[in-house]
Amino acid sequence: MNVEVSFRFLSLNKLQAHTLEREVANSSARYVEDKNCYVGTIPLTEDIFDPLMIFFERQQIALSNCDIFLSVLSSKDTNIVDVPTSVNKMLKHINCKLVFSYTAVSNDL
């Protein structure tokens, strides 16, 4: 089973996207044409909490424009997913919604 966790900013302008990539390590931003904005993504590890929080506060991002995205890739249809503690710690700082994706893949691949 593979679990990936990212913090996402769902509605950034071009300047915010550029600032995010410059100020927060391992972050990336991509333009979403149908929403006319950028989505910024940061792998959620405890070492990025401080720069992420500084960016969040300086840019005055609304909680509704953030989420924590958990993506699970598993070879089992049913499984228990152990969510990393970094998720709980981040929710103490930015209490945004959680988005969860679970994909069961065949062992035949």
Coordinates of N, CA, C and O in Angstrom, one line a residue:
M1 N 0.8 -1.2 0.0 CA 0.0 0.0 0.0 C 0.9 1.2 0.0 O 1.9 1.3 0.7
N2 N 0.5 2.2 -0.8 CA 1.3 3.5 -0.9 C 0.3 4.6 -0.5 O -0.7 4.8 -1.1
V3 N 0.8 5.4 0.5 CA 0.0 6.6 0.9 C 0.8 7.8 0.7 O 1.9 8.0 1.1
E4 N 0.2 8.7 -0.1 CA 0.8 10.1 -0.3 C -0.1 11.1 0.3 O -1.4 11.0 0.1
V5 N 0.5 12.1 0.9 CA -0.3 13.2 1.5 C 0.2 14.5 1.1 O 1.5 14.8 1.1
S6 N -0.7 15.4 0.6 CA -0.3 16.7 0.1 C -1.2 17.8 0.7 O -2.4 17.5 1.0
F7 N -0.6 18.9 1.0 CA -1.4 20.1 1.3 C -1.6 20.9 0.0 O -0.7 21.1 -0.8
R8 N -2.9 21.3 -0.2 CA -3.1 22.0 -1.5 C -3.8 23.3 -1.3 O -4.6 23.5 -0.4
F9 N -3.3 24.3 -2.0 CA -3.9 25.6 -2.1 C -4.7 25.6 -3.4 O -4.1 25.4 -4.5
L10 N -6.0 25.7 -3.4 CA -6.9 25.4 -4.5 C -7.2 26.6 -5.4 O -7.8 26.4 -6.5
S11 N -6.8 27.8 -5.1 CA -7.1 29.0 -5.9 C -6.1 30.1 -5.7 O -6.3 31.0 -5.0
L12 N -5.0 29.9 -6.4 CA -3.9 30.9 -6.3 C -3.9 31.7 -7.6 O -4.2 31.2 -8.7
N13 N -3.4 33.0 -7.5 CA -3.2 33.8 -8.7 C -1.7 33.5 -9.1 O -1.0 32.8 -8.5
K14 N -1.3 34.0 -10.2 CA 0.0 33.7 -10.8 C 1.1 34.2 -9.9 O 2.1 33.4 -9.7
L15 N 1.0 35.3 -9.2 CA 2.0 35.8 -8.3 C 2.1 34.9 -7.1 O 3.2 34.5 -6.6
Q16 N 1.0 34.5 -6.5 CA 1.0 33.6 -5.4 C 1.6 32.2 -5.7 O 2.3 31.7 -5.0
A17 N 1.3 31.7 -6.9 CA 1.8 30.4 -7.4 C 3.4 30.5 -7.5 O 4.1 29.6 -7.0
H18 N 3.9 31.6 -8.0 CA 5.3 31.8 -8.2 C 5.9 31.9 -6.8 O 7.0 31.3 -6.5
T19 N 5.3 32.7 -5.9 CA 5.8 32.9 -4.5 C 5.9 31.6 -3.8 O 6.8 31.3 -3.1
L20 N 4.8 30.8 -3.9 CA 4.8 29.4 -3.3 C 6.0 28.6 -3.7 O 6.7 28.0 -2.8
E21 N 6.2 28.5 -5.0 CA 7.3 27.7 -5.5 C 8.7 28.2 -5.0 O 9.6 27.4 -4.9
R22 N 8.8 29.5 -4.8 CA 10.0 30.0 -4.4 C 10.3 29.9 -2.9 O 11.4 29.7 -2.5
E23 N 9.2 30.0 -2.1 CA 9.3 30.0 -0.7 C 9.1 28.7 0.1 O 9.5 28.6 1.2
V24 N 8.4 27.8 -0.5 CA 8.1 26.5 0.2 C 8.8 25.4 -0.6 O 8.4 25.1 -1.8
A25 N 9.7 24.7 0.0 CA 10.5 23.6 -0.6 C 9.5 22.5 -1.1 O 8.5 22.2 -0.5
N26 N 9.9 21.9 -2.3 CA 9.2 20.8 -2.9 C 7.7 21.2 -3.3 O 7.0 20.2 -3.6
S27 N 7.4 22.4 -3.3 CA 6.1 22.8 -3.8 C 6.0 22.9 -5.3 O 7.0 23.1 -5.9
S28 N 4.8 22.8 -5.8 CA 4.6 23.0 -7.2 C 3.3 23.7 -7.4 O 2.4 23.6 -6.6
A29 N 3.1 24.3 -8.6 CA 1.8 24.9 -8.9 C 1.5 24.6 -10.4 O 2.4 24.6 -11.2
R30 N 0.2 24.4 -10.7 CA -0.2 24.2 -12.0 C -1.4 25.0 -12.3 O -2.3 25.2 -11.4
Y31 N -1.5 25.5 -13.5 CA -2.6 26.3 -13.9 C -3.8 25.4 -14.3 O -3.6 24.4 -15.0
V32 N -5.0 25.7 -13.8 CA -6.2 25.0 -14.1 C -7.1 25.9 -14.9 O -7.7 26.9 -14.4
E33 N -7.1 25.7 -16.2 CA -7.7 26.6 -17.2 C -9.2 26.8 -16.9 O -9.7 27.9 -16.9
D34 N -10.0 25.7 -16.6 CA -11.4 25.9 -16.4 C -11.8 26.6 -15.1 O -12.9 27.2 -15.0
K35 N -10.8 26.7 -14.2 CA -11.1 27.5 -13.0 C -10.3 28.8 -13.0 O -10.5 29.6 -12.1
N36 N -9.5 29.0 -14.0 CA -8.8 30.3 -14.2 C -7.9 30.6 -13.0 O -8.0 31.8 -12.5
C37 N -7.3 29.6 -12.4 CA -6.4 29.9 -11.2 C -5.3 28.8 -11.2 O -5.3 27.9 -12.0
Y38 N -4.4 28.9 -10.3 CA -3.4 27.9 -10.0 C -3.7 27.1 -8.8 O -4.3 27.6 -7.8
V39 N -3.3 25.8 -8.8 CA -3.4 24.9 -7.7 C -2.0 24.7 -7.2 O -1.2 24.2 -8.0
G40 N -1.7 25.0 -6.0 CA -0.4 24.7 -5.4 C -0.4 23.5 -4.6 O -1.4 23.3 -3.8
T41 N 0.6 22.6 -4.7 CA 0.7 21.4 -4.0 C 2.0 21.2 -3.3 O 3.0 21.5 -3.9
I42 N 1.9 20.8 -2.0 CA 3.1 20.6 -1.2 C 3.0 19.2 -0.6 O 2.1 19.0 0.1
P43 N 4.0 18.3 -0.8 CA 4.0 17.1 0.0 C 4.0 17.4 1.5 O 4.8 18.2 1.9
L44 N 3.1 16.8 2.2 CA 2.9 17.2 3.6 C 3.9 16.4 4.5 O 3.7 15.2 4.8
T45 N 4.9 17.1 4.9 CA 5.9 16.6 5.9 C 6.1 17.7 6.9 O 5.9 18.9 6.7
E46 N 6.5 17.3 8.1 CA 6.6 18.2 9.2 C 7.6 19.3 9.0 O 7.4 20.4 9.5
D47 N 8.6 19.1 8.2 CA 9.6 20.1 8.0 C 9.1 21.3 7.1 O 9.8 22.3 7.0
I48 N 8.0 21.2 6.5 CA 7.5 22.3 5.7 C 6.4 23.1 6.4 O 5.9 24.1 5.9
F49 N 6.0 22.7 7.7 CA 5.0 23.4 8.4 C 5.3 24.9 8.5 O 4.4 25.7 8.2
D50 N 6.4 25.3 8.9 CA 6.7 26.7 9.2 C 6.6 27.5 7.9 O 5.9 28.5 7.8
P51 N 7.3 27.1 6.8 CA 7.2 27.9 5.6 C 5.8 27.9 5.0 O 5.3 28.9 4.4
L52 N 5.1 26.8 5.1 CA 3.7 26.7 4.7 C 2.8 27.6 5.4 O 2.0 28.4 4.9
M53 N 3.0 27.7 6.8 CA 2.2 28.6 7.6 C 2.5 30.0 7.3 O 1.5 30.9 7.2
I54 N 3.7 30.4 7.1 CA 4.1 31.7 6.7 C 3.4 32.1 5.4 O 2.9 33.2 5.3
F55 N 3.5 31.3 4.4 CA 2.9 31.6 3.1 C 1.4 31.7 3.3 O 0.8 32.7 2.8
F56 N 0.7 30.8 4.0 CA -0.7 30.9 4.2 C -1.1 32.2 4.9 O -2.1 32.8 4.4
E57 N -0.4 32.6 5.9 CA -0.8 33.9 6.6 C -0.5 35.1 5.8 O -1.3 36.0 5.7
R58 N 0.7 35.2 5.1 CA 1.1 36.3 4.3 C 0.2 36.5 3.2 O -0.2 37.7 2.8
Q59 N -0.2 35.4 2.5 CA -1.1 35.5 1.3 C -2.6 35.6 1.7 O -3.4 35.8 0.8
Q60 N -2.9 35.5 3.0 CA -4.3 35.6 3.4 C -5.2 34.6 2.7 O -6.3 35.0 2.2
I61 N -4.8 33.4 2.7 CA -5.6 32.3 2.0 C -6.8 31.9 2.8 O -6.6 31.7 4.0
A62 N -7.9 31.8 2.2 CA -9.1 31.4 2.9 C -9.1 29.9 3.1 O -8.6 29.1 2.3
L63 N -9.6 29.5 4.3 CA -9.6 28.0 4.6 C -10.4 27.2 3.5 O -10.0 26.1 3.2
S64 N -11.4 27.8 2.9 CA -12.2 27.2 1.9 C -11.4 26.9 0.6 O -11.8 26.1 -0.2
N65 N -10.2 27.6 0.5 CA -9.3 27.4 -0.7 C -8.1 26.5 -0.4 O -7.1 26.5 -1.1
C66 N -8.2 25.7 0.7 CA -7.2 24.7 1.1 C -7.8 23.4 1.3 O -8.9 23.2 1.7
D67 N -6.9 22.3 1.2 CA -7.3 21.0 1.7 C -6.1 20.2 1.9 O -5.0 20.6 1.5
I68 N -6.3 19.1 2.6 CA -5.2 18.1 2.7 C -5.7 16.9 1.9 O -6.8 16.4 2.1
F69 N -4.9 16.5 0.9 CA -5.3 15.4 0.0 C -4.5 14.1 0.3 O -3.3 14.1 0.3
L70 N -5.3 13.1 0.6 CA -4.7 11.8 0.9 C -5.0 10.9 -0.2 O -6.1 10.7 -0.6
S71 N -3.9 10.3 -0.8 CA -4.1 9.4 -2.0 C -3.5 8.0 -1.6 O -2.4 7.9 -1.2
V72 N -4.3 7.0 -1.7 CA -3.9 5.6 -1.4 C -4.0 4.7 -2.6 O -5.0 4.7 -3.3
L73 N -2.9 4.0 -2.9 CA -2.9 3.1 -3.9 C -2.6 1.7 -3.3 O -1.6 1.5 -2.5
S74 N -3.5 0.8 -3.5 CA -3.5 -0.5 -2.8 C -3.8 -1.7 -3.7 O -4.6 -1.5 -4.6
S75 N -3.2 -2.8 -3.4 CA -3.6 -4.0 -4.2 C -4.7 -4.7 -3.5 O -5.1 -5.8 -4.0
K76 N -5.3 -4.2 -2.5 CA -6.4 -4.8 -1.8 C -7.7 -4.0 -1.9 O -7.6 -2.7 -1.9
D77 N -8.8 -4.6 -2.1 CA -10.1 -3.9 -2.2 C -10.5 -3.3 -0.8 O -11.0 -2.2 -0.8
T78 N -10.1 -4.0 0.2 CA -10.4 -3.5 1.6 C -9.1 -3.4 2.4 O -8.3 -4.3 2.3
N79 N -9.0 -2.3 3.0 CA -7.7 -2.1 3.8 C -7.9 -1.1 4.8 O -8.8 -0.2 4.7
I80 N -7.1 -1.1 5.9 CA -7.0 0.0 6.9 C -5.9 0.9 6.5 O -4.8 0.4 6.3
V81 N -6.2 2.2 6.4 CA -5.2 3.1 6.1 C -4.7 3.9 7.3 O -5.5 4.5 8.0
D82 N -3.4 3.8 7.5 CA -2.8 4.5 8.7 C -2.4 5.9 8.2 O -1.4 6.1 7.4
V83 N -3.1 6.9 8.6 CA -2.9 8.3 8.1 C -1.7 8.8 8.9 O -1.6 8.7 10.1
P84 N -0.7 9.4 8.2 CA 0.5 9.9 8.9 C 0.2 11.0 9.9 O -0.8 11.8 9.7
T85 N 0.9 11.0 11.0 CA 0.7 12.0 12.1 C 0.8 13.4 11.6 O 0.3 14.3 12.2
S86 N 1.5 13.7 10.5 CA 1.7 15.0 10.0 C 0.3 15.6 9.6 O 0.1 16.8 9.7
V87 N -0.7 14.8 9.3 CA -2.0 15.3 9.0 C -2.6 15.9 10.2 O -3.2 17.0 10.2
N88 N -2.6 15.1 11.3 CA -3.2 15.6 12.6 C -2.5 16.9 13.1 O -3.1 17.8 13.5
K89 N -1.2 16.9 12.9 CA -0.4 18.1 13.4 C -0.8 19.3 12.5 O -0.9 20.4 13.0
M90 N -0.9 19.1 11.2 CA -1.3 20.3 10.3 C -2.7 20.8 10.6 O -2.9 22.0 10.6
L91 N -3.6 19.9 10.9 CA -5.0 20.3 11.2 C -5.0 21.1 12.5 O -6.0 21.9 12.6
K92 N -4.1 21.0 13.4 CA -4.0 21.9 14.5 C -3.7 23.3 14.1 O -4.1 24.3 14.8
H93 N -3.0 23.5 13.0 CA -2.6 24.8 12.6 C -3.5 25.4 11.5 O -3.9 26.5 11.6
I94 N -3.9 24.6 10.6 CA -4.8 25.0 9.5 C -5.9 23.9 9.5 O -5.7 22.8 8.9
N95 N -7.1 24.2 10.0 CA -8.1 23.2 10.1 C -9.0 23.2 8.9 O -10.1 23.7 8.8
C96 N -8.4 22.7 7.8 CA -9.1 22.6 6.5 C -9.7 21.3 6.3 O -9.5 20.4 7.1
K97 N -10.4 21.1 5.2 CA -11.1 19.9 4.9 C -10.0 18.8 4.4 O -8.9 19.1 4.0
L98 N -10.4 17.6 4.6 CA -9.6 16.4 4.1 C -10.3 15.9 2.8 O -11.5 15.7 2.8
V99 N -9.5 15.5 1.8 CA -10.0 14.9 0.6 C -9.2 13.6 0.5 O -8.0 13.5 0.7
F100 N -10.0 12.5 0.3 CA -9.4 11.2 0.3 C -9.6 10.4 -1.0 O -10.8 10.4 -1.5
S101 N -8.6 9.9 -1.6 CA -8.7 9.1 -2.8 C -8.1 7.7 -2.5 O -7.0 7.6 -2.0
Y102 N -8.9 6.7 -2.8 CA -8.5 5.3 -2.6 C -8.6 4.5 -3.9 O -9.7 4.5 -4.5
T103 N -7.5 4.0 -4.4 CA -7.5 3.3 -5.6 C -7.0 1.8 -5.4 O -5.9 1.7 -4.9
A104 N -7.8 0.9 -5.7 CA -7.4 -0.5 -5.7 C -7.0 -1.0 -7.0 O -7.7 -0.8 -8.0
V105 N -5.7 -1.5 -7.1 CA -5.2 -1.9 -8.4 C -5.0 -3.4 -8.4 O -4.8 -4.0 -7.3
S106 N -5.1 -4.0 -9.5 CA -5.0 -5.4 -9.7 C -3.5 -5.8 -9.6 O -2.6 -5.1 -10.0
N107 N -3.3 -7.0 -9.0 CA -1.9 -7.5 -8.9 C -1.4 -8.0 -10.2 O -0.2 -8.3 -10.4
D108 N -2.3 -8.1 -11.2 CA -2.0 -8.6 -12.5 C -1.2 -7.6 -13.3 O -0.6 -7.9 -14.4
L109 N -1.2 -6.3 -12.9 CA -0.5 -5.3 -13.7 C 0.9 -5.3 -13.6 O 1.6 -5.7 -12.8

